[in-house]
Short mmCIF file of C-alpha atoms in Angstrom, two decimals:
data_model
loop_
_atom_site.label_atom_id
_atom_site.label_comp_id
_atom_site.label_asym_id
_atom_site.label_seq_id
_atom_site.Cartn_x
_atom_site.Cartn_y
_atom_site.Cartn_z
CA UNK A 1 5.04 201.73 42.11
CA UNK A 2 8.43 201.56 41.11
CA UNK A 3 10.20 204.82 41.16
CA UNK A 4 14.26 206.45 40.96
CA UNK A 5 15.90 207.73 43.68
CA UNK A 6 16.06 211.40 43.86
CA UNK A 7 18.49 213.29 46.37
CA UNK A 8 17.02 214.58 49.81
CA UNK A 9 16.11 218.03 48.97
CA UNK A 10 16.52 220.62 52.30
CA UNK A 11 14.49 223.78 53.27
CA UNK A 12 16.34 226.82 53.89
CA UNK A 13 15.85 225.64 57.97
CA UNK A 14 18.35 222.56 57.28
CA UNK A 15 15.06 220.38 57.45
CA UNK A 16 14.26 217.93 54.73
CA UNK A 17 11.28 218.86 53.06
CA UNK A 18 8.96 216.36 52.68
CA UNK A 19 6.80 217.03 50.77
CA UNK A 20 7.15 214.67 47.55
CA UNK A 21 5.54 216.31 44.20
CA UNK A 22 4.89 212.61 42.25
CA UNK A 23 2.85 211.97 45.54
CA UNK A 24 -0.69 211.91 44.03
CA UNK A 25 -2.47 214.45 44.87
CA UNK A 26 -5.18 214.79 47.56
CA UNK A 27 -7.77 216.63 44.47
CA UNK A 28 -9.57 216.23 41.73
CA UNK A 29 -9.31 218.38 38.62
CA UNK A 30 -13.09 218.96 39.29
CA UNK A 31 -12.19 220.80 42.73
CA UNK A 32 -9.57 222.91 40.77
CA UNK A 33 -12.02 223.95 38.09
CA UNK A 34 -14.73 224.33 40.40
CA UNK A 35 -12.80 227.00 42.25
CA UNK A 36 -12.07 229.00 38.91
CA UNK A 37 -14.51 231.84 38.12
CA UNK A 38 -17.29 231.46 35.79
CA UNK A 39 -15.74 234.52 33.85
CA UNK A 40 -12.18 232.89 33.25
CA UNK A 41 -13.65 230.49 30.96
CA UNK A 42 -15.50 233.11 28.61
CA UNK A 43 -13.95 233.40 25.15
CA UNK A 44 -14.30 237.53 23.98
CA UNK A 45 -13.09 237.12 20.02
CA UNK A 46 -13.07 240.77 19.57
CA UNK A 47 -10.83 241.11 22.94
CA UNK A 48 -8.14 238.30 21.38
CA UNK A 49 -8.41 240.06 17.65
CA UNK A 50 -7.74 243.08 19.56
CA UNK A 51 -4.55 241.83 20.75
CA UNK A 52 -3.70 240.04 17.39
CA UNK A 53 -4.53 243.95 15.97
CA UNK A 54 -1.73 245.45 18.46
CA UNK A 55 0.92 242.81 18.06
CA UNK A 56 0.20 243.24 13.72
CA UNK A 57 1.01 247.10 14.11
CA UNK A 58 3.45 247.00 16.20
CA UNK A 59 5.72 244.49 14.35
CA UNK A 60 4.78 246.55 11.11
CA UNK A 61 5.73 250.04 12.98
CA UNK A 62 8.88 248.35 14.17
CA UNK A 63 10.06 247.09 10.36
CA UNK A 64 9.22 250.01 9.05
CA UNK A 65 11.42 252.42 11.61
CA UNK A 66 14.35 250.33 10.91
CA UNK A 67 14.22 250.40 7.12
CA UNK A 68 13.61 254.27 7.70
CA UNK A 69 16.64 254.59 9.59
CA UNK A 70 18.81 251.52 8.17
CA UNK A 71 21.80 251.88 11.13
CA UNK A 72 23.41 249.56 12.91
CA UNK A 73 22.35 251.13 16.01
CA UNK A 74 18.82 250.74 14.93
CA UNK A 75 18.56 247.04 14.00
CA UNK A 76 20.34 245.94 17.38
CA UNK A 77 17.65 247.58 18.73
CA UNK A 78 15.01 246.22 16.30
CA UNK A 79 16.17 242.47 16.24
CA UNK A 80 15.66 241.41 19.59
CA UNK A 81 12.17 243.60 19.84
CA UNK A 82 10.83 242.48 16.79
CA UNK A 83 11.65 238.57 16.94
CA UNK A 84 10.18 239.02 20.61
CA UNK A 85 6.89 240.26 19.01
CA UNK A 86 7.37 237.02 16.25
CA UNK A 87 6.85 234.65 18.98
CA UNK A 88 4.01 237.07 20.56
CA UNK A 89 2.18 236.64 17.65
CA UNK A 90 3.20 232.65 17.77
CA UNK A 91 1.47 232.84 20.92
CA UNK A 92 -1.93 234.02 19.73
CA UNK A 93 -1.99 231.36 17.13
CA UNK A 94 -1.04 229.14 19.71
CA UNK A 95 -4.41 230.34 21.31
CA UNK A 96 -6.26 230.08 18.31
CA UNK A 97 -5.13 225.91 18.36
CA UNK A 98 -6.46 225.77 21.81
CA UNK A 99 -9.64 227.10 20.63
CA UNK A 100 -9.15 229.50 23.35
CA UNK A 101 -9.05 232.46 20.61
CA UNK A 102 -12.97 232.49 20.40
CA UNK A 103 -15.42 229.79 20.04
CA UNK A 104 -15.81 229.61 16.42
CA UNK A 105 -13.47 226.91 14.78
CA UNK A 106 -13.47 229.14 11.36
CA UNK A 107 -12.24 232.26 12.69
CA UNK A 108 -9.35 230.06 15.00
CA UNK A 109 -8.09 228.35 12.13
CA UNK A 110 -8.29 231.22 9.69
CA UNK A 111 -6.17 234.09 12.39
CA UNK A 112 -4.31 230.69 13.58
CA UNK A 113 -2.79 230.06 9.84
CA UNK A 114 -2.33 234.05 8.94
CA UNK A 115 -0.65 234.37 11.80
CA UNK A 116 1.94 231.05 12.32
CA UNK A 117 2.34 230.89 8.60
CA UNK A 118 3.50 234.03 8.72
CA UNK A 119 6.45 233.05 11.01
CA UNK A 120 7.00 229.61 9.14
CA UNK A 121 5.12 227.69 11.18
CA UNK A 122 2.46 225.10 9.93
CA UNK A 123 -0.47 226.12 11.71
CA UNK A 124 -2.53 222.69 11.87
CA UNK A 125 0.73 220.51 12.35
CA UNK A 126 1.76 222.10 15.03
CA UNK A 127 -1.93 222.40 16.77
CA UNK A 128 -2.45 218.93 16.73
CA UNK A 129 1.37 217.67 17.82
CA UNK A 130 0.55 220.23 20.54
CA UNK A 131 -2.26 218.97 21.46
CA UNK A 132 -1.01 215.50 21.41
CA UNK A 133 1.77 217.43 24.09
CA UNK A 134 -0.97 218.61 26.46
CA UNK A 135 -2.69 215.89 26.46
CA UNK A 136 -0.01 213.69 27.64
CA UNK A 137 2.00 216.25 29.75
CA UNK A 138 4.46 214.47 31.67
CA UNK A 139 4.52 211.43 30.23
CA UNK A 140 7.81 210.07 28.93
CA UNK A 141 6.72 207.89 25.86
CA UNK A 142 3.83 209.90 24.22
CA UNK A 143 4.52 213.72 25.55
CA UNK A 144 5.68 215.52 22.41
CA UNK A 145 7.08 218.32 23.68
CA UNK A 146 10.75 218.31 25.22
CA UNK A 147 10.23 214.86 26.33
CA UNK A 148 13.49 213.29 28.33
CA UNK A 149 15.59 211.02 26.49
CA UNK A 150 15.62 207.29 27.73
CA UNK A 151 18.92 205.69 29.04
CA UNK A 152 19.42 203.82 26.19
CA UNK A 153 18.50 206.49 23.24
CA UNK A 154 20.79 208.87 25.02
CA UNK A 155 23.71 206.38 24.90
CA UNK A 156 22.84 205.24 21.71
CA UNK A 157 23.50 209.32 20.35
CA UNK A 158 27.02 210.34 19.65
CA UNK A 159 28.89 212.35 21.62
CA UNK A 160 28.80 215.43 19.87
CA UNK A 161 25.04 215.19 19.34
CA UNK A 162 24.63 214.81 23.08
CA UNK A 163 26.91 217.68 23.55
CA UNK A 164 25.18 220.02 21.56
CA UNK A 165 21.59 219.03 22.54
CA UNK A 166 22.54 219.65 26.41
CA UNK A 167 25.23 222.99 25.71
CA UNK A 168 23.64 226.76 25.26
CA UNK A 169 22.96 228.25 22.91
CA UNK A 170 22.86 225.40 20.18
CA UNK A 171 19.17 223.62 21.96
CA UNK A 172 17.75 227.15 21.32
CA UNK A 173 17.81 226.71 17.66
CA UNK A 174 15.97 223.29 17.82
CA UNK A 175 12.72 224.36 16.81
CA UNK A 176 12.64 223.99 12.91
CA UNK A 177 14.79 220.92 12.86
CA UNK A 178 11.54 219.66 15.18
CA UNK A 179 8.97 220.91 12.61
CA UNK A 180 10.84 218.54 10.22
CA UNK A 181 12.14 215.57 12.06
CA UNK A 182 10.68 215.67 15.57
CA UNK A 183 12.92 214.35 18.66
CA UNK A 184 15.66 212.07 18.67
CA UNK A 185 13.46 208.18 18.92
CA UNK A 186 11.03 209.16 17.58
CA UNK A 187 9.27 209.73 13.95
CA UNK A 188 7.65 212.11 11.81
CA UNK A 189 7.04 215.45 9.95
CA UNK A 190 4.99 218.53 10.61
CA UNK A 191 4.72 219.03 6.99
CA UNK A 192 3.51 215.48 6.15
CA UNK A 193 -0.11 214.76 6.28
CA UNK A 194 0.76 210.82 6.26
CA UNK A 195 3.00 211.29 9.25
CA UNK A 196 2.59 208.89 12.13
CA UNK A 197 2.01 212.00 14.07
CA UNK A 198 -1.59 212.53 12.60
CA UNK A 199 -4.80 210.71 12.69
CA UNK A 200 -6.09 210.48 9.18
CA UNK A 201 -9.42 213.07 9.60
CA UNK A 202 -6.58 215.59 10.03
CA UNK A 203 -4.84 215.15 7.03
CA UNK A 204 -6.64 217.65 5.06
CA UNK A 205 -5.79 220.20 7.34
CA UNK A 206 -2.37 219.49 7.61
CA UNK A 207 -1.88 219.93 3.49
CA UNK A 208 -3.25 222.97 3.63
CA UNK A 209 -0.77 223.98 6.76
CA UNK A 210 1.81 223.14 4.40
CA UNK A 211 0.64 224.51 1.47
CA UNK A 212 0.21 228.18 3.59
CA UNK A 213 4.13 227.57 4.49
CA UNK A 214 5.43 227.10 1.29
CA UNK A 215 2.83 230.05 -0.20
CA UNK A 216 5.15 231.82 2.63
CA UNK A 217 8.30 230.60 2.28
CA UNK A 218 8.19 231.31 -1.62
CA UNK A 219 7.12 234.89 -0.91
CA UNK A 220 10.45 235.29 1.45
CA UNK A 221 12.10 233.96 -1.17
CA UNK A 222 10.65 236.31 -3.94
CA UNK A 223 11.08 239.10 -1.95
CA UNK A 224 14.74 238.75 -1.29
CA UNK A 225 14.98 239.55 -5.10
CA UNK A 226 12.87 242.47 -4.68
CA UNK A 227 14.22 243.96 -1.95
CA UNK A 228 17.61 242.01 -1.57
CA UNK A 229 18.80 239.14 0.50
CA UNK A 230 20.51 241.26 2.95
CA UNK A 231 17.82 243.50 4.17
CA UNK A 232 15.30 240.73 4.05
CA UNK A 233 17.88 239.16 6.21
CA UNK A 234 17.97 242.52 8.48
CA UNK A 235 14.32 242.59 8.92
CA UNK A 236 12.76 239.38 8.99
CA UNK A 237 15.56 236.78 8.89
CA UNK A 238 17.66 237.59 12.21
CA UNK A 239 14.16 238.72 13.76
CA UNK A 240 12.55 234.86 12.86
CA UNK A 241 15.84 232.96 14.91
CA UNK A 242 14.95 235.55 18.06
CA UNK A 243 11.64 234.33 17.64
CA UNK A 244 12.86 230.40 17.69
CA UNK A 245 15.23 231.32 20.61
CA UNK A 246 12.28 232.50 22.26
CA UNK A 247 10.17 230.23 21.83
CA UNK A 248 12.58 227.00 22.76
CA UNK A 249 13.64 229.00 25.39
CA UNK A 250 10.06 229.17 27.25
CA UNK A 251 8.70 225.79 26.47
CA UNK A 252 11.67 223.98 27.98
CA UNK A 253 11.73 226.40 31.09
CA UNK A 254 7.76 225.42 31.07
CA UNK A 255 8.82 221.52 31.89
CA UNK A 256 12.77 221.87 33.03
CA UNK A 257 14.98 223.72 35.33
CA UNK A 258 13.23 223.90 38.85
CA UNK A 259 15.50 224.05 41.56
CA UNK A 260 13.74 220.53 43.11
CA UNK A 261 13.85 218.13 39.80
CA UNK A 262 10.35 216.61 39.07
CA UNK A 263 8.91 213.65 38.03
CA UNK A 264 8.10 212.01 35.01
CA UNK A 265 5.58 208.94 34.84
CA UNK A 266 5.05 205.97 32.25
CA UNK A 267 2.25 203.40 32.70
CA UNK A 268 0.01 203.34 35.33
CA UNK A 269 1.19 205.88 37.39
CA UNK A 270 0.47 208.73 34.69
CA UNK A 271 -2.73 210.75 34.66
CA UNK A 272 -3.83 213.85 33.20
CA UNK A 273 -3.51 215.92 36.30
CA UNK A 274 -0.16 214.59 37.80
CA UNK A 275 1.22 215.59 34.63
CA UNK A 276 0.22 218.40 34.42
CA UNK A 277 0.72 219.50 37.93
CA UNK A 278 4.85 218.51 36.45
CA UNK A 279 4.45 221.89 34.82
CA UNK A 280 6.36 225.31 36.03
CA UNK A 281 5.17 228.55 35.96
CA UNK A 282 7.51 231.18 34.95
CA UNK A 283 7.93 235.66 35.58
CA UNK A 284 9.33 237.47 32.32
CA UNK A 285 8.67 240.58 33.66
CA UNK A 286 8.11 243.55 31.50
CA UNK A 287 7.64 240.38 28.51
CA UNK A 288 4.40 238.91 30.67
CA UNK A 289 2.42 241.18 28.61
CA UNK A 290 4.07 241.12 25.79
CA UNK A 291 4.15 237.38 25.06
CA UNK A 292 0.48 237.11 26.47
CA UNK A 293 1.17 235.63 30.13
CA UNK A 294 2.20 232.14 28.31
CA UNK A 295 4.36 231.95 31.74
CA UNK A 296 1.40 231.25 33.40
CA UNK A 297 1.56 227.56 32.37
CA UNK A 298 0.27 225.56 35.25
CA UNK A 299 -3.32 226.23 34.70
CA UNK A 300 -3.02 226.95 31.09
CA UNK A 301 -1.71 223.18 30.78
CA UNK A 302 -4.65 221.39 32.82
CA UNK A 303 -7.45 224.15 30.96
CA UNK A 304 -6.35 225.15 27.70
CA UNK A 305 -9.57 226.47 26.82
CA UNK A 306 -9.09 229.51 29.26
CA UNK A 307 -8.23 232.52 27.32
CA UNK A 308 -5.11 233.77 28.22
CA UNK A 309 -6.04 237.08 29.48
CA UNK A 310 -7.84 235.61 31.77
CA UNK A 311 -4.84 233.11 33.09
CA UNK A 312 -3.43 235.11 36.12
CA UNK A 313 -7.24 235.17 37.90
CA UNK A 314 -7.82 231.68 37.15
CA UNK A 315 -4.50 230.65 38.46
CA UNK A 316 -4.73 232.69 42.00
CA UNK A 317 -8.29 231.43 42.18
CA UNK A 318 -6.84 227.99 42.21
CA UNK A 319 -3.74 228.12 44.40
CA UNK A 320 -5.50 227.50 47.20
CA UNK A 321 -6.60 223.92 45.96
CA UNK A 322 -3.40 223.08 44.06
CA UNK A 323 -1.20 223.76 47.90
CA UNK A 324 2.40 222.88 47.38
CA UNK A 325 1.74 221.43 44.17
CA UNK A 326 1.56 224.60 42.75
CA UNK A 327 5.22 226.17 42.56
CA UNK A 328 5.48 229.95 42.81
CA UNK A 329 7.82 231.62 40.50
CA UNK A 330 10.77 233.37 41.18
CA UNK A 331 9.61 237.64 40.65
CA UNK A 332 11.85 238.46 37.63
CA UNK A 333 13.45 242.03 37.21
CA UNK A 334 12.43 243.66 33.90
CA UNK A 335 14.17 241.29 31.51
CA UNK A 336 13.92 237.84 33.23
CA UNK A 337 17.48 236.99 32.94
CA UNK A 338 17.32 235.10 36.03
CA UNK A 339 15.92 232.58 33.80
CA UNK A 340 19.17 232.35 31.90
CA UNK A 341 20.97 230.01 34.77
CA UNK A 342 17.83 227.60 35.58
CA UNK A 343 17.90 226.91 31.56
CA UNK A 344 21.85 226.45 31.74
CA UNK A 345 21.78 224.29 35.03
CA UNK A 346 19.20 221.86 33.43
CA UNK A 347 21.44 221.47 30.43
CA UNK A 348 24.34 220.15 32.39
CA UNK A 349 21.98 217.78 34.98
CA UNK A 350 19.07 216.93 33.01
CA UNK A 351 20.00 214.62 30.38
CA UNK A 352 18.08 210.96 30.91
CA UNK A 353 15.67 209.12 32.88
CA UNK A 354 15.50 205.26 33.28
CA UNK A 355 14.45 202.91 30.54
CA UNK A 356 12.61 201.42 33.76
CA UNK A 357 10.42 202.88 36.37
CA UNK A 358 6.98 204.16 36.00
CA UNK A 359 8.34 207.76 38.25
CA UNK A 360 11.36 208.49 37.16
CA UNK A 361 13.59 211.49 37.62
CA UNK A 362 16.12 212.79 35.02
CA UNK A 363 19.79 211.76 35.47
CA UNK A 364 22.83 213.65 34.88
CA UNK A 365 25.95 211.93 32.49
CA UNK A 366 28.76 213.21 35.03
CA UNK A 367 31.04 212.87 31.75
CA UNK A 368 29.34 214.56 28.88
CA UNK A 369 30.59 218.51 29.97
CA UNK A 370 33.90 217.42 31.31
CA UNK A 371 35.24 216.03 28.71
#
């Protein structure tokens, strides 16, 4: 195995901790589904249209108040709630690409497209890029998701590319510049059923994606004239960029920012479950419910076919297999704002791994922020 150097990390006793996370671990992924109730995997479709029900009303309650009131007291209130209930409902379509929405592939795809179209995002594109993400978690050349930038691709970026990838805010508005051109090395569309991203039995699907986001896009568009740009702007513009910060907010905090950095693998040393054992769970406090417990990552990343209201059981029914692999997250106040400094900290350290090494750690550039 050849593998970086990472820094001695020290328990709170001044001992070094040894305990080494790319160890591989002493289970099987059959021990850790084995110890996960028989009712976790169950799929209820009228439970999950339930939620998909409260989430509808309460974003049409919410747009509706504010054009009632239409002060500026009132939409700084309703922006951040209602782009926070954007990416709730991008989390039940997320659900419905898992198949963990119900177990019938129609309903899925038709509640996955109402509901990601209706927040610009190509339902079928995405499910399948994400899917290509969980099933190569961890992994630095074929992850899709926030994968680390190699040595050379990092150097090869100008500097004020690399500075605003790695600087808050500017990485929270990556999102729909991903949709359209993926990550820096490599190639692709969301929007293009030819892209290298998609086998060609998905292309149909991936049209029609596209065709639901322009149907979409042209009705924004349409009703700006209606209505008029600026209020469209008020209520679904500013709330759609929450949404985005939201959501690039939680998927990098789902793979960066622990307080001991964590491996990465290439080669041989990859497998499904050391990957996904690389994932962090995260506390959002009062948002756990809200957004659908989509902190609860660990298990939701090795069994995406659990529903997520059943995530929470299925992950304490597990932590006694998973042992120190298993990292328990910091309990967040109301608003998890503790979150805020783990996202900036991994901005200014993690920037590259090697172009060698099959475990690899990321690497800071001691020069990018001071200069």
């Amino acid at each position: 195995m050849v593998k970086d150097t990472e820094p001695l990390a020290y328990a709170a006793n001044g001992h070094p901790k040894d305990f080494d996370p790319s160890a591989p671990p002493p289970f099987k992924i059959a021990e850790i589904r084995a110890a996960i109730p028989e009712h976790c995997w169950v799929k209820n479709p009228w439970r999950s249209l339930s939620y998909v029900l409260r989430d509808v009303l309460v974003i049409a309650a919410l747009a509706a108040a504010a054009i009632r009131f239409d002060n500026w007291f009132i939409w700084l209130l309703y922006w951040p709630i209602q782009g926070t209930m954007f990416w709730a409902i991008f989390v039940l379509g997320h659900d419905c690409g898992h198949g963990s929405f119900s177990n019938s592939s129609l309903l899925n795809n038709l509640v996955g497209h109402i509901l990601h179209s209706s927040i610009l995002v190509p339902y079928h594109g995405w499910r399948v890029s994400h899917r290509t993400h969980h099933q190569n978690h961890g992994h630095i050349e074929k992850d899709e998701s926030w994968v680390p930038l190699t040595e050379k691709i990092y150097k090869n970026l100008d500097y004020m590319t690399r500075l605003a990838r790695f600087t808050v805010p500017f990485p929270l508005f990556a999102y729909p510049i991903y949709l359209f051109g993926r990550s820096p090395g490599k190639e692709g569309s969301h929007f293009n059923p030819y892209s290298n991203l998609f086998p060609p039995n998905e292309r149909k699907g991936i049209a029609i994606s596209t065709l639901c986001w322009l149907i979409m896009f042209s009705l924004l568009i349409y009703l700006s004239f209606i209505i008029s740009p600026l209020l469209l702007l008020k209520v679904y513009g500013i709330p759609y960029w929450i949404f985005v910060m939201w959501l690039d907010f939680v998927t990098y905090l789902h793979h960066h920012g622990h307080p001991k950095k964590l491996p990465w693998y290439r080669g041989q040393e990859w497998s499904y479950l050391r990957g996904g054992l690389t994932t962090v769970d995260r506390d959002y406090g009062w948002i756990n419910n809200i957004h659908h417990d989509i902190g609860t990552h660990v298990i939701h990343h090795l069994f995406p076919q659990i529903p997520h209201y059943n995530l929470v059981q299925a992950t304490k029914a597990a932590k006694g297999v998973l042992g120190e692999y298993y990292r328990e997250p910091e309990r967040s106040a109301p608003i998890p704002f503790h979150l805020i400094k783990y996202l900036v900290q991994s901005m200014r350290e993690d920037h590259f791994v090697s172009d060698t090494g099959d475990v690899v750690y990321y690497q800071t550039d001691p020069h990018l922020h001071q200069d």
